Amino acid sequence: MSMQPTFLITDLLFFGLTLGLISFVFVVRKRPHLSRPWSQVLKSTTGSVSLMILLFYYAIALIDSVHFHPRVAQATESQYQYSSEVHSLLDVLMTPMRSRMEKTFSAPLATHSFAKEMMQNESGQMQRDYPRLNYAGAHLTQPEDEKVADIISISLIASARALSYWALIWLSILWLYSRRQQRSLTLIFKQILKAQTAYPLRAIAFTSALLMLLTVISMQLGQHYHLFGTDKVGQDVFYQAVKSVRTGILIGVLTTLITLPLAILLGALAGFFRGWLDDLIQYIYTTLNSIPHVLLIAAAVLLLQVYMSGHADDFDSLTERADLRLLFLCLILGITSWTGLCRLLRAETFKLREMEYIQAAEAFGVSKFKILMRHVMPNFMHIVIISVVLDFSGLVLAEAVLSYINIGVDPSMNSWGNMINQARLEMARDPVVWWSLSAAFIFMFTLVLFANLFADVVRDALDPRIVRGER
Amino acid sequence: MSAYIIRRMLYAIPILIGINLITFILFFVVNSPDDMALMQLGSKHTTELQIEDWKRERGYHLPLLYNTEQSGLGAVTETIFYQKSAKLFVFDFGSSDSGRDIGYDISQRMWPSLALAIPTLLVGLLVTITLALTIAFFRGTYIDYWAVIICVALISISSLFYIIGGQFLIGKLLKIVPISGFDTGLHALKFMILPVLIGIVGGIGSNTRWYRTIFLEEINKDYVRTARSKGLSEQVVLFKHVLRNALIPILTGVVVVLPLLFMGSLLTENFFGIPGLGSYTIDAINRQDFAIVRAMVFLGSVLYIIGLVLTDISYTLVDPRIRLS
Amino acid sequence: MTVRKISLALCCTGLFTFLVACSDQELNNPYRDNDSARSIIYSSFSERPKELDPVKSYNAGEYEFIAQIYEPPLQYHFLKRPYELVPLAAAKMPEKQFFDAQGAHLAEDVDPKQVAYTEYTVTIQSDISYQPHPAFSKDEAGEFRYHQLTATDLERINKLADFEMVASRILTAEDYVYQIKRLAHPNLHSPLAGLLSNYIQGFKDFRIDVLTQLDPQKSWLDLRQIAMTGVEVLDQQRYRIRVKGVYPQFIYWLSMPFFAPIPWEADRFYAQQGMAERNISFDWYPVGTGPYMLTENNPNLRMVLSKNPNFHGELYPTEGEPSDLDNGLLADAGKPLPFVDRIEFSLEKESIPYWNKFLQGYYDTSGISSDSFDQSVELNSRGEFGLSDEMIERDIKLSSAVATSLYYLGFNMLDPVIGGDTERARLLRRAISIAVDYDEFISIFRNGRGEPAQGPIPPGIFGFEEGQAGINPYVYDWQKDALKRKSIEQAKQLLSAAGYANGIDQKSGKPLILYFDTVSRGADSKALLNWMVKQFAKLDIQLVIRTTDGNRFMDKLDKGTFQIYQLGWNADYPDPENFFFLLYGPNSMALSKGQNYSNYQNPEYDQLFDKMKAMENSPQRLRIIQEMNAIVRADAPWVWSFYPKQYSLNHTWYKNVKPNLMANNTFKYRRVDAAKRAQMRKEWNDAVLWPVYVLFVVLLLSIVPAVISYRKRELARGL
């Protein structure tokens, strides 16, 4: 065994949450009244395409959450020594990109450094020129002439591979499907191509092809080049951007772990029992809501730093500390964001309580707890889901802003906010170093855009009161 | 009405006490007075004696919440909490940890913040309402569809990118306005163009989308159908009926944020070097000047509560059916 | 409606073009229009100065202002190197005399051990007077006009300029003594108070006297009435300071604003009730005798220094280093200072706008301390500069100097693993010294702006040796007239000799894990920490990084709960004592809360230090310094990281720039060619307006299809 698995706290929570989501899917599938709005989501092209892309991001985050200590190479045979560093499965998959450090900046797909340096040329004279990069394009002898052809050929081969994988997977799925449906494969093909299927299979197939192409090409090119260039210390920007996916997803997802219990419990209690309990809960959330959120987060993050420096020995590595800070950030973001949902749920419970069937249940002497669990909570779940989906993108964006004020995730952690924070200084360079910023922009924009689109579709599907214009 | 306002104000008091307690606990657990002294005095050649002097002068030598050495009322009043918090309620913010009077600073820095926030809000409202109305007019067409997508795309861009990009493009490449800075009086105009523009563009996505929904909600109401069935032109329907009625939720939504305009924008002010309250707050966070941060938290909370009251009042003004009780 | 819209848009475009056309000023000029031809220096500050009171101020950002305003007795010569003290407000250099315990006068060359105290007599010039200030203003009866202000008097006062009458006064020796007493005042928290109480006679007692006489009812305590034994006014122009024992470095302090004169009238004036609430205090309104005075003090926006009309006059130095003549630094020799009427400091917190404004010609210099400007300049490993093409085209000049500061990676000598006087620990430290490759660090993180350090003494300080004589033989070899870092194999050998072969403790069989404590500083620190881990990984040592905030970090140093840390030190004055004392045993953190954070103790070194400290610069002193260097290099309590190089970029119209790391009052030497600047700004800032017009056209065009489809729908409805 060449590794020792390890679990960070956020990993465990993330896995737990994933299991929860999967079981939620199973529960929903079995109940037609619950699954109806969701199948409506999936039937919309925007909905299913966004969901696919979100799932793709989610998968990256999942792979990046499988952590382990790699073995130290020099250890004696009798006993294995494990490094205190923590790597993830994603690191292994992206190994050449993680470990190949250039000296400093280089442009995307460049073979030469971004800055001139004094070098000795063949005749032994000193001369200022752009030095070759250590790794990118190292297999080329005449990079100026060969680079473009090399990149094209790598991409073409990669595309061919990607498309064949893709075709293989789709064919086998469709074949199984046709066997089950007892319909001919060609008929199914025709239907898909003409977009006559119940679910937008054509769009899904197209999106999956695109994702497959992008993944394989970038992985292949990443073996030989720096796809998005390198940063100040020569680290691959593409690698950083991909590693940041986990941070973004986790902030968006784990925060709900804090928000939901608080909001659901307190909202339902306040709306159901009223009286002094209602007053108290209202007081709590009005108070919390009145404090400017940024300031509250700043204070809390400073507090955490104090705690961590006071208990420095409890943390084995920087990764663990950064992880705890991430968790804490989720916690504090959750504390500042549950109030809105809580208010909505309180109002909804208020309304539900007046409903005849609940009045009836009360009259029959059903216990209040049971009424809450059986009749109230399931009936406001759509509000919870809509709010969770809507909040997700806002949380991802908030991370960037917080990192800018230095109260976001740990500076040692890969995150888009940290990338932007670092890269904005580079915009003053001449010529401009634009790739770090662009990479962060592209990755973040894609996630947030599709999260927003998905949220719209979900809201339209789950909230029957929504206005949908005159389509 | 006035009785209602007074009641709301009284209701605000326990909330403010709660806020004070939360921030106080947060800030004093974070940094002990010793730390503050060390930071303000600098660490080169600093002795224990100097730290004691500093704490005594600033009133940080008292116990935090309860003074065991004092009896009776003194046990509560002779504490840092009482000394530092009670005065906030009469808006006496005291002096910052570095020795400047906070109230004076706030009164000075409020104006640049307002100079930035008010044009952004007004012009932004004008632009987004126009856009939303146009989109609502073309509802159901491809224009509507793509406009909504573009809005969502605009929302998906981090505000940091708007600022960095705008500064880079307009300030550096096109050289149309100064990249950053501020000046007093009318001279401030040339500095305000870019941040206001960025503020507006940054808000277009979410506001347009929101206002569009409000307009559509209004368009689908019965009275609009009646108006249309009377043979009124679409123009008249939109402007006379829909716009007027939709303005109620839009404007009441604006009223909530009005008081908070004082607080300024954290990011924009910092990037453009505008000496408003937003950059004041960020500076305080970075320098860990907790007296200022506490004052700003308090101010922000008060303004938020005022905003809520104003909203309620504005509801009754525009809709006489709602009674304040 | 459409026609109206289009005509409105056309009007807007027209108005915009008109505005652009009629202003002959650059559109992006951040300053007021009529200032461009005036002799003004445009500079910036990134953080508002906390204190401008010379008793408290102790950082470069604040000195940038107050050093132009306050005049201590001495200053550093602008051009000469090594740094040399010359009189500023003093008429001549202070006279120094030694005395024994009985008060008997001793000879110059006496053994320092016999000396009980040293007396410095400072004579100041007789023709210096203060800048105009209301505190000096007297009414017809000869009473101070503003010393008995009541609450009603102050009602309409918000800033100092609201006092109508101003006056001045001749500078006296008493003003200097008054300030020294202020340094001891317990409520003023001078950062120097701790240090001076060890040196100036009666400093501690004075503090107690003040405490007993402090009356909370009265706002002002007249320090002239309380005597300090060590400081004495001799007459109008002369005062005397009595320093315990021999402390030759004392004279350097006399060039710092701590020892500037403060008129008691101003102190009395500022101490009145109601002044502090209006921020009218020494912190915000300095009163000095220097070439400039602070005329606009808006720390949220702009600080402006203007020429002091009462300035006593000073001439540009006539001698300097040989190269100064070639560099045109002596072109103004003998001319009266200052050259520039105004210095405008604008608040600039973000570095991108700062840098861009510099490129656009709105700042005269890129500033020395900003790290983020390394972009434009590429330095290779041989220390040659290469300006980017754009810089060369704009004729931007670069000036650089190795700072009199040092960065180091310190070990905790009290730590059982890494510290201590055992051979094993010493070898481990030496191995690490080789492995942590600061040559690489300089080229990656500082873009070549630094020199690998060889010991505690940076260049420009007495005791620094260049070339082969000055290398650290435990880390470097001297090959082909160049430094060569020892190979990692050699470091590994040292490590195995220490019993940690392959990073595994041979005794316990456990891997060696070390802890690095550092202050986390935002975005850049991640790369830096990764780099650090990599350096230790070369030796198969696992480095665990513990980041904290500044306060906790100092706390850790205080408690000694750390292994490895990184710090820097800026020279207070150009004397080796100011660096060697960082390793002086009695000055250790554990013993006396001193600045020897590594808690390094070596009796031999301490003895040499005591000897070296009391000596004037001489070949004999150099020999002792060499011995001390040899000891600390062998013990390796620090990894000598690097001496930072500072540089600034200057526009061609900005004259008389020579980096002087000791002097802060250099604005008076600067000259600005305003006409040239106005011309260049015009050339560089031609606004690109076509995209704006294009945008207008696109907007107009996009209305057309909308209008068409609108018409169509209306028609369709009509049918």
PDB file of C-alpha atoms in Angstrom, chain C residues 376-477:
ATOM      1  CA  SER C 376       8.105  46.518 -14.905  1.00  0.00           C
ATOM      2  CA  VAL C 377      11.601  45.672 -13.936  1.00  0.00           C
ATOM      3  CA  GLU C 378      13.329  42.431 -14.481  1.00  0.00           C
ATOM      4  CA  LEU C 379      16.469  41.755 -12.617  1.00  0.00           C
ATOM      5  CA  ASN C 380      18.518  38.768 -13.442  1.00  0.00           C
ATOM      6  CA  SER C 381      20.656  36.837 -11.075  1.00  0.00           C
ATOM      7  CA  ARG C 382      23.598  39.133 -11.737  1.00  0.00           C
ATOM      8  CA  GLY C 383      21.695  42.124 -10.522  1.00  0.00           C
ATOM      9  CA  GLU C 384      21.407  43.847 -13.849  1.00  0.00           C
ATOM     10  CA  PHE C 385      18.267  45.796 -14.470  1.00  0.00           C
ATOM     11  CA  GLY C 386      16.121  45.574 -17.489  1.00  0.00           C
ATOM     12  CA  LEU C 387      13.311  48.022 -17.844  1.00  0.00           C
ATOM     13  CA  SER C 388      10.443  46.983 -20.028  1.00  0.00           C
ATOM     14  CA  ASP C 389      10.219  48.571 -23.452  1.00  0.00           C
ATOM     15  CA  GLU C 390       7.400  50.842 -22.434  1.00  0.00           C
ATOM     16  CA  MET C 391       9.487  52.190 -19.568  1.00  0.00           C
ATOM     17  CA  ILE C 392      12.448  52.828 -21.791  1.00  0.00           C
ATOM     18  CA  GLU C 393      10.249  54.603 -24.283  1.00  0.00           C
ATOM     19  CA  ARG C 394       8.920  56.849 -21.542  1.00  0.00           C
ATOM     20  CA  ASP C 395      12.425  57.596 -20.340  1.00  0.00           C
ATOM     21  CA  ILE C 396      11.699  56.343 -16.869  1.00  0.00           C
ATOM     22  CA  LYS C 397      14.768  56.155 -14.651  1.00  0.00           C
ATOM     23  CA  LEU C 398      15.513  53.552 -12.078  1.00  0.00           C
ATOM     24  CA  SER C 399      17.414  54.092  -8.897  1.00  0.00           C
ATOM     25  CA  SER C 400      18.244  51.347  -6.473  1.00  0.00           C
ATOM     26  CA  ALA C 401      20.000  50.725  -3.215  1.00  0.00           C
ATOM     27  CA  VAL C 402      20.559  47.764  -0.979  1.00  0.00           C
ATOM     28  CA  ALA C 403      18.507  48.516   2.081  1.00  0.00           C
ATOM     29  CA  THR C 404      20.115  48.623   5.472  1.00  0.00           C
ATOM     30  CA  SER C 405      17.884  45.809   6.530  1.00  0.00           C
ATOM     31  CA  LEU C 406      18.028  42.086   6.879  1.00  0.00           C
ATOM     32  CA  TYR C 407      15.583  39.229   6.608  1.00  0.00           C
ATOM     33  CA  TYR C 408      16.317  36.098   8.536  1.00  0.00           C
ATOM     34  CA  LEU C 409      14.914  32.695   9.321  1.00  0.00           C
ATOM     35  CA  GLY C 410      15.414  32.216  13.024  1.00  0.00           C
ATOM     36  CA  PHE C 411      15.617  29.059  15.099  1.00  0.00           C
ATOM     37  CA  ASN C 412      14.492  28.905  18.684  1.00  0.00           C
ATOM     38  CA  MET C 413      17.720  28.140  20.512  1.00  0.00           C
ATOM     39  CA  LEU C 414      15.769  26.905  23.539  1.00  0.00           C
ATOM     40  CA  ASP C 415      14.063  24.213  21.477  1.00  0.00           C
ATOM     41  CA  PRO C 416      15.249  20.672  22.277  1.00  0.00           C
ATOM     42  CA  VAL C 417      15.501  19.595  18.643  1.00  0.00           C
ATOM     43  CA  ILE C 418      16.568  22.528  16.589  1.00  0.00           C
ATOM     44  CA  GLY C 419      18.129  24.696  19.282  1.00  0.00           C
ATOM     45  CA  GLY C 420      20.852  24.357  21.829  1.00  0.00           C
ATOM     46  CA  ASP C 421      24.600  24.352  21.847  1.00  0.00           C
ATOM     47  CA  THR C 422      25.058  20.701  20.873  1.00  0.00           C
ATOM     48  CA  GLU C 423      26.991  19.665  17.796  1.00  0.00           C
ATOM     49  CA  ARG C 424      24.024  17.686  16.577  1.00  0.00           C
ATOM     50  CA  ALA C 425      21.673  20.660  16.560  1.00  0.00           C
ATOM     51  CA  ARG C 426      24.349  22.862  15.069  1.00  0.00           C
ATOM     52  CA  LEU C 427      24.856  20.492  12.154  1.00  0.00           C
ATOM     53  CA  LEU C 428      21.115  20.297  11.631  1.00  0.00           C
ATOM     54  CA  ARG C 429      20.877  24.070  11.525  1.00  0.00           C
ATOM     55  CA  ARG C 430      23.732  24.300   9.072  1.00  0.00           C
ATOM     56  CA  ALA C 431      22.169  21.680   6.839  1.00  0.00           C
ATOM     57  CA  ILE C 432      18.951  23.665   6.803  1.00  0.00           C
ATOM     58  CA  SER C 433      20.903  26.839   6.096  1.00  0.00           C
ATOM     59  CA  ILE C 434      22.175  25.260   2.903  1.00  0.00           C
ATOM     60  CA  ALA C 435      18.915  23.652   1.903  1.00  0.00           C
ATOM     61  CA  VAL C 436      16.719  26.729   2.179  1.00  0.00           C
ATOM     62  CA  ASP C 437      17.831  28.243  -1.068  1.00  0.00           C
ATOM     63  CA  TYR C 438      17.467  31.978  -0.651  1.00  0.00           C
ATOM     64  CA  ASP C 439      19.114  32.634  -3.996  1.00  0.00           C
ATOM     65  CA  GLU C 440      16.064  31.020  -5.531  1.00  0.00           C
ATOM     66  CA  PHE C 441      13.797  32.870  -3.147  1.00  0.00           C
ATOM     67  CA  ILE C 442      15.182  36.199  -4.248  1.00  0.00           C
ATOM     68  CA  SER C 443      14.704  35.427  -7.889  1.00  0.00           C
ATOM     69  CA  ILE C 444      11.177  34.058  -7.516  1.00  0.00           C
ATOM     70  CA  PHE C 445       9.575  36.167  -4.874  1.00  0.00           C
ATOM     71  CA  ARG C 446      11.512  39.382  -5.058  1.00  0.00           C
ATOM     72  CA  ASN C 447      12.248  39.399  -8.734  1.00  0.00           C
ATOM     73  CA  GLY C 448      15.925  39.599  -7.952  1.00  0.00           C
ATOM     74  CA  ARG C 449      15.560  42.536  -5.627  1.00  0.00           C
ATOM     75  CA  GLY C 450      17.829  41.353  -2.896  1.00  0.00           C
ATOM     76  CA  GLU C 451      21.226  39.981  -2.063  1.00  0.00           C
ATOM     77  CA  PRO C 452      21.815  36.688  -0.319  1.00  0.00           C
ATOM     78  CA  ALA C 453      22.864  37.546   3.217  1.00  0.00           C
ATOM     79  CA  GLN C 454      26.135  36.295   4.644  1.00  0.00           C
ATOM     80  CA  GLY C 455      25.730  37.408   8.206  1.00  0.00           C
ATOM     81  CA  PRO C 456      23.918  39.908  10.357  1.00  0.00           C
ATOM     82  CA  ILE C 457      25.495  43.031   8.862  1.00  0.00           C
ATOM     83  CA  PRO C 458      23.938  44.377   5.651  1.00  0.00           C
ATOM     84  CA  PRO C 459      25.881  46.438   3.115  1.00  0.00           C
ATOM     85  CA  GLY C 460      26.230  50.098   3.912  1.00  0.00           C
ATOM     86  CA  ILE C 461      26.849  49.399   7.579  1.00  0.00           C
ATOM     87  CA  PHE C 462      30.326  49.390   9.073  1.00  0.00           C
ATOM     88  CA  GLY C 463      31.574  45.823   9.332  1.00  0.00           C
ATOM     89  CA  PHE C 464      30.083  44.584   6.082  1.00  0.00           C
ATOM     90  CA  GLU C 465      32.696  42.995   3.871  1.00  0.00           C
ATOM     91  CA  GLU C 466      32.374  42.412   0.189  1.00  0.00           C
ATOM     92  CA  GLY C 467      33.660  39.530  -1.860  1.00  0.00           C
ATOM     93  CA  GLN C 468      35.399  36.482  -0.579  1.00  0.00           C
ATOM     94  CA  ALA C 469      36.255  38.011   2.780  1.00  0.00           C
ATOM     95  CA  GLY C 470      32.605  38.419   3.641  1.00  0.00           C
ATOM     96  CA  ILE C 471      31.138  35.051   2.690  1.00  0.00           C
ATOM     97  CA  ASN C 472      29.520  32.646   5.061  1.00  0.00           C
ATOM     98  CA  PRO C 473      31.778  29.587   4.626  1.00  0.00           C
ATOM     99  CA  TYR C 474      29.155  27.238   6.028  1.00  0.00           C
ATOM    100  CA  VAL C 475      26.709  27.916   3.241  1.00  0.00           C
ATOM    101  CA  TYR C 476      28.690  29.317   0.365  1.00  0.00           C
ATOM    102  CA  ASP C 477      31.847  28.615  -1.584  1.00  0.00           C
TER     103      ASP C 477
END
